[in-house]
Short mmCIF file of C-alpha atoms and ligand atoms in Angstrom, two decimals:
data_model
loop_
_atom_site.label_atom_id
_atom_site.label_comp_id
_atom_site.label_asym_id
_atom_site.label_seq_id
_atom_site.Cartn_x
_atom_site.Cartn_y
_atom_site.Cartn_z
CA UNK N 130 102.48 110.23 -57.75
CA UNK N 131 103.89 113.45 -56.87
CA UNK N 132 107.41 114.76 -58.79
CA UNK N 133 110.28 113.73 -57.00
CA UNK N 134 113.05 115.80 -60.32
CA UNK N 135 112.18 118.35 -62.00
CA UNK N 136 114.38 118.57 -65.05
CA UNK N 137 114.83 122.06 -67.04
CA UNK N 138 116.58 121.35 -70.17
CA UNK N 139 116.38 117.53 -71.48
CA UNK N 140 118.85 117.71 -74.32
CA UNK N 141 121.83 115.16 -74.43
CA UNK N 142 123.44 115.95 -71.01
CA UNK N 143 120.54 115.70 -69.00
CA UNK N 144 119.38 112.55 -71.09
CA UNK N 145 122.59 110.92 -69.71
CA UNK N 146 122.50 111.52 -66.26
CA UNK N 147 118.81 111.12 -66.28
CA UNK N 148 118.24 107.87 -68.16
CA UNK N 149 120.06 105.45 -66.18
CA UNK N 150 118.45 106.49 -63.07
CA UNK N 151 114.83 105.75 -64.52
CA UNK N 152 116.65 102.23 -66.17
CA UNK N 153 118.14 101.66 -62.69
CA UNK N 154 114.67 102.18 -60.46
CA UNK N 155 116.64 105.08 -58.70
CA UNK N 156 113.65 106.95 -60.27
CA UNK N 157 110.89 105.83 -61.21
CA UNK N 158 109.60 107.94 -64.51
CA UNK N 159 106.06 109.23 -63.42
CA UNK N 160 108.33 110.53 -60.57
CA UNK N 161 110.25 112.83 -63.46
CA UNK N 162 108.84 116.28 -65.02
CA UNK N 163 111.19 117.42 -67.76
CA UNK N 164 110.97 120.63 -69.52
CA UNK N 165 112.20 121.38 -72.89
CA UNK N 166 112.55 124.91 -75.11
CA UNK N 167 109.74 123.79 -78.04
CA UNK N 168 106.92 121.91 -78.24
CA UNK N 169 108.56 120.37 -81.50
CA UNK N 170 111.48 118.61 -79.49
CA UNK N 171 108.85 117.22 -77.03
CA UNK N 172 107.18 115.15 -80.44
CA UNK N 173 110.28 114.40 -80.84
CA UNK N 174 111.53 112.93 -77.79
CA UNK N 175 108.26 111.39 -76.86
CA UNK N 176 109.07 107.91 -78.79
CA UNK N 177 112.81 107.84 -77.54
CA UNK N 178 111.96 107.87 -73.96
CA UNK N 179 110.81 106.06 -70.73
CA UNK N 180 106.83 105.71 -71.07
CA UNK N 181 105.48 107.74 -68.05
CA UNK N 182 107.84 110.38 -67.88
CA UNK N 183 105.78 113.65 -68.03
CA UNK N 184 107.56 116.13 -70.73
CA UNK N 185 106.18 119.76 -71.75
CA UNK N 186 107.57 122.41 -73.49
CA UNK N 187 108.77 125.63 -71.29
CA UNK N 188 105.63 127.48 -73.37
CA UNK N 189 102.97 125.25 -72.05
CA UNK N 190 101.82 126.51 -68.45
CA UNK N 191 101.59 123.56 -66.60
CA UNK N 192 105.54 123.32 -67.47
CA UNK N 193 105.49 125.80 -64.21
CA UNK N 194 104.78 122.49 -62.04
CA UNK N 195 108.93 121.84 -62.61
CA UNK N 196 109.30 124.69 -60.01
CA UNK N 197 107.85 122.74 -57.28
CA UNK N 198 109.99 119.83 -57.20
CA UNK N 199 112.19 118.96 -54.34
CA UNK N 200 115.77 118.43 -56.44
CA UNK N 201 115.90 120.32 -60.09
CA UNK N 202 118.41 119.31 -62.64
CA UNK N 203 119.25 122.80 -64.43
CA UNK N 204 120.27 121.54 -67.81
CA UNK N 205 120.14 124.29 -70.07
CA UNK N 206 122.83 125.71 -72.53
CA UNK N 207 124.32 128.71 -70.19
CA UNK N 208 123.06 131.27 -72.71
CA UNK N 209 119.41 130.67 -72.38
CA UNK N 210 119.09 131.53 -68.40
CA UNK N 211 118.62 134.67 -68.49
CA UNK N 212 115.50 133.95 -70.96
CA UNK N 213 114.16 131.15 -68.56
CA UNK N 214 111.04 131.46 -66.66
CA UNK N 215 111.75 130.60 -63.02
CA UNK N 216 108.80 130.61 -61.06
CA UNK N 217 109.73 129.57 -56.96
CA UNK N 218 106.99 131.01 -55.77
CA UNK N 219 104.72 128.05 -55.11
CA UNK N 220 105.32 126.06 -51.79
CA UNK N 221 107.87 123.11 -52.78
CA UNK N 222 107.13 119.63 -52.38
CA UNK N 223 110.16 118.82 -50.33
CA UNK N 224 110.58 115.61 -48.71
CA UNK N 225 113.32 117.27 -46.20
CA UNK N 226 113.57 119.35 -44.06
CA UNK N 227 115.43 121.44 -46.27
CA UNK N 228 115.60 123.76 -48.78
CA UNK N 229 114.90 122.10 -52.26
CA UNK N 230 117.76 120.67 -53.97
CA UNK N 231 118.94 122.64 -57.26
CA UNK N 232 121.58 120.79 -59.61
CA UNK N 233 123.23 122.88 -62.08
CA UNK N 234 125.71 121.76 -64.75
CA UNK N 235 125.98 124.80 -66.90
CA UNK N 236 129.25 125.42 -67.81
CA UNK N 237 131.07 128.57 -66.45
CA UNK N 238 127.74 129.80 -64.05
CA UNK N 239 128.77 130.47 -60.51
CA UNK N 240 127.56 129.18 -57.11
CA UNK N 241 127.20 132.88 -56.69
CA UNK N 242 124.88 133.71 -59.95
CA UNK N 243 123.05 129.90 -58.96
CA UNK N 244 122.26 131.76 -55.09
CA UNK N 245 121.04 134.68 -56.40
CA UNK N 246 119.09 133.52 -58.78
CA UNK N 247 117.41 130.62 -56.76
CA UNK N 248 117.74 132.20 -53.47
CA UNK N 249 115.22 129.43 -51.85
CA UNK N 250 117.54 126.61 -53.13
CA UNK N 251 120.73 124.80 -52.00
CA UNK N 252 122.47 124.92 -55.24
CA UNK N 253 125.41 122.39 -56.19
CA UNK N 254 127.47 123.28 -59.77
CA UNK N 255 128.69 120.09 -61.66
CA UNK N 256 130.61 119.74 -64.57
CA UNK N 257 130.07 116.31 -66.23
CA UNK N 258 131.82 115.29 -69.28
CA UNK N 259 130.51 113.57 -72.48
CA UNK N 260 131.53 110.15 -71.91
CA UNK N 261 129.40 110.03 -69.33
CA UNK N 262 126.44 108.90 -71.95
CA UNK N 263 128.30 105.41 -72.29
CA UNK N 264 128.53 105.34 -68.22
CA UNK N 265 132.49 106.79 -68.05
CA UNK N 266 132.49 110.23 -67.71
CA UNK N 267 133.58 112.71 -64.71
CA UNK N 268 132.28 114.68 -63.04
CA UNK N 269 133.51 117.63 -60.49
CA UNK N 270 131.28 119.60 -58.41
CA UNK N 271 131.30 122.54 -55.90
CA UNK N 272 129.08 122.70 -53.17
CA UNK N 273 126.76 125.77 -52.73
CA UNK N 274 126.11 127.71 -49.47
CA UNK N 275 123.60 125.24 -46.54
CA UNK N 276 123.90 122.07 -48.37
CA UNK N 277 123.45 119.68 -45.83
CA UNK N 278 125.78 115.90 -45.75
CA UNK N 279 122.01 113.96 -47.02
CA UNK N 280 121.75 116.20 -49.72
CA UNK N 281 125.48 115.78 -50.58
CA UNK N 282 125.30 111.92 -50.70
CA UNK N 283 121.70 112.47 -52.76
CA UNK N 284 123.66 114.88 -56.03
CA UNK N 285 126.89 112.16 -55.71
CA UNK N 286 124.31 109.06 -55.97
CA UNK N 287 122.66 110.72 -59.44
CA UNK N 288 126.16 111.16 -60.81
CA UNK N 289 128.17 107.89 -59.92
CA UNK N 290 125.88 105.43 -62.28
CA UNK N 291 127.98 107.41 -65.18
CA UNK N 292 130.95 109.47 -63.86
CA UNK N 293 133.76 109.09 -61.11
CA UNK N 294 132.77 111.98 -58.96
CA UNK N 295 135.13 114.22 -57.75
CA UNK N 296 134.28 117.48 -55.19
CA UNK N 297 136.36 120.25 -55.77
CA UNK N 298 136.82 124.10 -54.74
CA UNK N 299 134.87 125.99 -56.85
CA UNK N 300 137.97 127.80 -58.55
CA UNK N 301 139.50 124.45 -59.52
CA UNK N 302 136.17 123.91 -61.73
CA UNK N 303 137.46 125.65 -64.73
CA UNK N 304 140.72 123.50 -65.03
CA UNK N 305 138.56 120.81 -64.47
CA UNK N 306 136.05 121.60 -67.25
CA UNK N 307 139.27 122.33 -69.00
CA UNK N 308 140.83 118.86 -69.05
CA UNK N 309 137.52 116.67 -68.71
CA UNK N 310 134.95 118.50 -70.59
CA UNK N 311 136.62 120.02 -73.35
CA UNK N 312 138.99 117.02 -73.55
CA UNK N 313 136.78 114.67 -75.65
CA UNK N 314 137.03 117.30 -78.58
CA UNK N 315 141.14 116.83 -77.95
CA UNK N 316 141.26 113.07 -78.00
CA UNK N 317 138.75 112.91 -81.07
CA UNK N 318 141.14 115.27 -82.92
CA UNK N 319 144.52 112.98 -82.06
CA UNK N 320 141.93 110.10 -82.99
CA UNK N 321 141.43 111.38 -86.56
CA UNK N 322 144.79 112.95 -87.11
CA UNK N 323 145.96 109.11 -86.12
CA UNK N 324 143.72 107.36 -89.02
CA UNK N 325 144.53 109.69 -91.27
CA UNK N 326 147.99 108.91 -91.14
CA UNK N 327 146.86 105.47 -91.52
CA UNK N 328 145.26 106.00 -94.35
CA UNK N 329 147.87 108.08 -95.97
CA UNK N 330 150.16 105.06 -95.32
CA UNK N 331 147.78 102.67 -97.31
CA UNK N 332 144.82 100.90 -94.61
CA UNK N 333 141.51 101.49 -95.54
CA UNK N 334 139.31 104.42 -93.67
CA UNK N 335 137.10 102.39 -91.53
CA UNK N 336 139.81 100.24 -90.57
CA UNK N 337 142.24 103.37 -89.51
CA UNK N 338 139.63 104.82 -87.63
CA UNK N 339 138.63 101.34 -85.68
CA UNK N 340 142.37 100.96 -84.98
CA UNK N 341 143.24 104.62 -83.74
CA UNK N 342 139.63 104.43 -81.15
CA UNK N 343 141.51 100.73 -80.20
CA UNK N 344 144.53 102.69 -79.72
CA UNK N 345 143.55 105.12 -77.81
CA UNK N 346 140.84 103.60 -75.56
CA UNK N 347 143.73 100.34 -75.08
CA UNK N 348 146.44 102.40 -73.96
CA UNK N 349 144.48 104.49 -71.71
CA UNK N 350 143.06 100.93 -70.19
CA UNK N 351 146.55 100.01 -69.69
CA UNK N 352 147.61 103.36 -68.22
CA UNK N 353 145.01 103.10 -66.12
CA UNK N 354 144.71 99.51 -64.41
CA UNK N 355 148.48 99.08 -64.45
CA UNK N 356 148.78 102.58 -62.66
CA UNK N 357 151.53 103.23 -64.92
CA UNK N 358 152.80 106.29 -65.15
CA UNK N 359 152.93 107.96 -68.90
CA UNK N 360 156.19 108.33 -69.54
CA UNK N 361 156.74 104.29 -68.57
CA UNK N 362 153.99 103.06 -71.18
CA UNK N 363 155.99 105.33 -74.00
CA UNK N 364 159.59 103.78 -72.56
CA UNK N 365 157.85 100.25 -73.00
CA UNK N 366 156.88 100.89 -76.42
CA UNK N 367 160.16 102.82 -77.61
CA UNK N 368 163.30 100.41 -78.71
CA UNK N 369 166.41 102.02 -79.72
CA UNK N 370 165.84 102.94 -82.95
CA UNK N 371 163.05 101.89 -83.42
CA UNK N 372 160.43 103.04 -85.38
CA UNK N 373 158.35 104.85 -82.15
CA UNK N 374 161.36 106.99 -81.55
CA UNK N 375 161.60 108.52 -84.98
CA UNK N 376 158.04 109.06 -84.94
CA UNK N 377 158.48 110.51 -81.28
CA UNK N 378 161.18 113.07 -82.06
CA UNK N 379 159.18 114.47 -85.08
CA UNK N 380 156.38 115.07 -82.60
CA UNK N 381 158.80 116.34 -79.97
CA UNK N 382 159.71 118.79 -82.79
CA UNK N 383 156.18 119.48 -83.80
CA UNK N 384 155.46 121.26 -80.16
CA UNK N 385 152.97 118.41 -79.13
CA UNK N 386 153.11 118.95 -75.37
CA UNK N 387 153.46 121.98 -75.43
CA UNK N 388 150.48 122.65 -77.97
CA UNK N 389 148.80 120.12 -75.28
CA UNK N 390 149.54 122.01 -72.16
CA UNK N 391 148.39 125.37 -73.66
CA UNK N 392 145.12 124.08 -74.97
CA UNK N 393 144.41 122.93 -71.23
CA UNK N 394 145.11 126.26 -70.08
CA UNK N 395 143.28 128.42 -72.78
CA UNK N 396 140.29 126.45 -71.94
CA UNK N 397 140.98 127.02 -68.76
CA UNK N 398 141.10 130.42 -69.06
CA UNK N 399 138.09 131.06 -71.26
CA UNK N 400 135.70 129.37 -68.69
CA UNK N 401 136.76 131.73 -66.15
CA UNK N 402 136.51 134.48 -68.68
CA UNK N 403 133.07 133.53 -69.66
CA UNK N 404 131.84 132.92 -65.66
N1 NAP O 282 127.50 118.33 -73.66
C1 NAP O 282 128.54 118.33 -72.82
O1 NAP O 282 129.56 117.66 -73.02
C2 NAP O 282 128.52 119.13 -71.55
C3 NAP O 282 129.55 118.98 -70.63
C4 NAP O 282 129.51 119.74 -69.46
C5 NAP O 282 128.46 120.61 -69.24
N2 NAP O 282 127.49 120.73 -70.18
C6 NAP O 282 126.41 121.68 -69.92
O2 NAP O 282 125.19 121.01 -70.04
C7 NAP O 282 124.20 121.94 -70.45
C8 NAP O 282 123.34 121.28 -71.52
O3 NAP O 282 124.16 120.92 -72.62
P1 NAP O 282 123.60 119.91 -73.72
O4 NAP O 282 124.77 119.60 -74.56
O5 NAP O 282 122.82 118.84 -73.08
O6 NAP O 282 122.62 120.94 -74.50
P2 NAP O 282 121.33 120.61 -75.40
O7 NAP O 282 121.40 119.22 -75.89
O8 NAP O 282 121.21 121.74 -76.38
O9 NAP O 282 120.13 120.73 -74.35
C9 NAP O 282 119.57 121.94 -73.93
C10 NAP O 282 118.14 121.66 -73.55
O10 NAP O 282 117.56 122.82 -72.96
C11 NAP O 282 116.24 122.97 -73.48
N3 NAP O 282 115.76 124.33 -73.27
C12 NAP O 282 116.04 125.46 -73.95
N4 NAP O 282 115.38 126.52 -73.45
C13 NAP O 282 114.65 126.04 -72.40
C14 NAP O 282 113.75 126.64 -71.47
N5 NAP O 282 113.45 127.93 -71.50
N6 NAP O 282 113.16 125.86 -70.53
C15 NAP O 282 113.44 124.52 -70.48
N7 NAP O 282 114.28 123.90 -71.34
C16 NAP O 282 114.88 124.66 -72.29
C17 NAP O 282 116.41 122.58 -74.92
O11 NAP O 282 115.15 122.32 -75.54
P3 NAP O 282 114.96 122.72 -77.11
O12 NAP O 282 115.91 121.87 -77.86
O13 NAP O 282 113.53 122.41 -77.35
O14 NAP O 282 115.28 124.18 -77.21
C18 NAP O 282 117.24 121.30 -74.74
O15 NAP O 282 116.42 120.22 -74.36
C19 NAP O 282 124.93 123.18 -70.92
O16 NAP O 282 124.70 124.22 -69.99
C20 NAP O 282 126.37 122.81 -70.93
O17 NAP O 282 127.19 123.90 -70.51
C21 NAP O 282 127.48 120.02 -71.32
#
């Protein structure tokens, strides 16, 4: 059976987009060439994944095959391209009447680096989100130059099975990678600072950190399928006098928002810095 995905770079990310394709039937696994860095992560991925899915290190030669595959899934940490062996020489295997299909999610690299350095490829930059390896993530994406409306609805069936997908202008990527990709690191932070205050109020550690994940994952729930708007949920939950409004004016006073808002835009503003 020929390779329908190439895939350079099978660490966690590319594990969770790719995984629940192959579990799905979307692809089937001797349809799927992955590449990684060392032939030591290959031993060690071999037991952990789908039997029939062909995996070589990036110093084995045959690893060149990944380069003839209609769609690639660029996977990579964003340092290591300009060390990566691309090889688009030999005739692709495409089953359109396209251009092959390349899928990049590396954080801060441009459509415009993505053209130039795959000139022979219609290249599409996403920015997926950890959650996505439990099937909830996000995911934004920009559309690179020629991409045609089949190849479209081909990148936004790999991403739905784990991710809402959203298509955005390119320069509303960083914002988005701002609020979605770095925003797991935010919420585990508030998540940790909330069972520690637990804990320094007297419930055992396991127990404050169950309760602040409940917390957290409930009231988002609630924000969510209720549409409510933020500032309703914190009304609902505020009497006069109450305890939530003493503990809401100290982190009023604390600069919580606006700690909040200017995390979102440093982030922001070091992915366009580093792109
Ligand atoms: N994690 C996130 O939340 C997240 C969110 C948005 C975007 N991203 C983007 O996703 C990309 C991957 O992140 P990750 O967290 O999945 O990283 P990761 O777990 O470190 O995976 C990187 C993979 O690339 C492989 N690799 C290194 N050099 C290679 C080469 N020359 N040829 C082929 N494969 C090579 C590595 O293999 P070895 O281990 O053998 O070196 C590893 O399998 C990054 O560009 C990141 O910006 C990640």
């Amino acid at each position: 059976m020929p390779f329908s995905i190439g895939v350079i770079g099978l660490g966690r990310m590319a594990q969770a987009i790719l995984l629940p394709l192959i579990d799905s039937g979307y692809f089937n696994q001797k349809e799927v060439l992955a590449v990684v860095g060392q032939a030591k992560t290959v031993e060690d991925l071999q037991d952990q994944l789908p039997k029939g899915l062909t995996l070589l290190s990036s110093q084995d030669r045959s690893s060149d095959q990944v380069w003839t595959t209609p769609i690639k899934l660029l996977a990579i940490k964003p340092q290591q391209l300009d060390s990566l062996r691309i090889d688009t020489s030999q005739r692709e295997s495409s089953d359109f009447n396209e251009k092959p299909l390349l899928i990049s999610i590396l954080a801060g690299v441009t459509l415009k680096k993505l053209q130039t350095l795959f000139p022979d490829h219609c290249c599409v930059r996403v920015v997926p989100n950890t959650p996505s390896i439990v099937g909830a993530g996000l995911s934004g994406l920009s559309w690179g130059e020629g991409i045609s409306k089949k190849q479209q609805s081909l990148v936004e069936s790999i991403f739905r099975p784990i991710s809402e997908v959203f298509a955005l202008p390119e320069e509303q990527l960083d914002a988005f990678l701002a609020l979605t990709s770095s925003g797991p690191a935010y919420v585990a932070l508030i998540a940790e600072a909330l069972a520690d205050g637990a804990v320094a109020t007297g419930l055992p550690r396991q127990l404050a950190n169950y309760l602040a994940h409940r917390t957290l994952a409930g009231s988002a729930m609630l924000l969510k399928e209720k549409e409510m708007h933020p500032g309703q949920l914190k009304d609902l939950v505020t009497s006069p006098a109450g305890t939530t409004i003493a503990a809401l004016r100290h982190l009023e006073m604390a600069g919580i928002r606006s700690a909040l808002i200017e995390a979102v835009v440093l982030a922001a503003e070091k992915s366009r810095e580093l792109s």
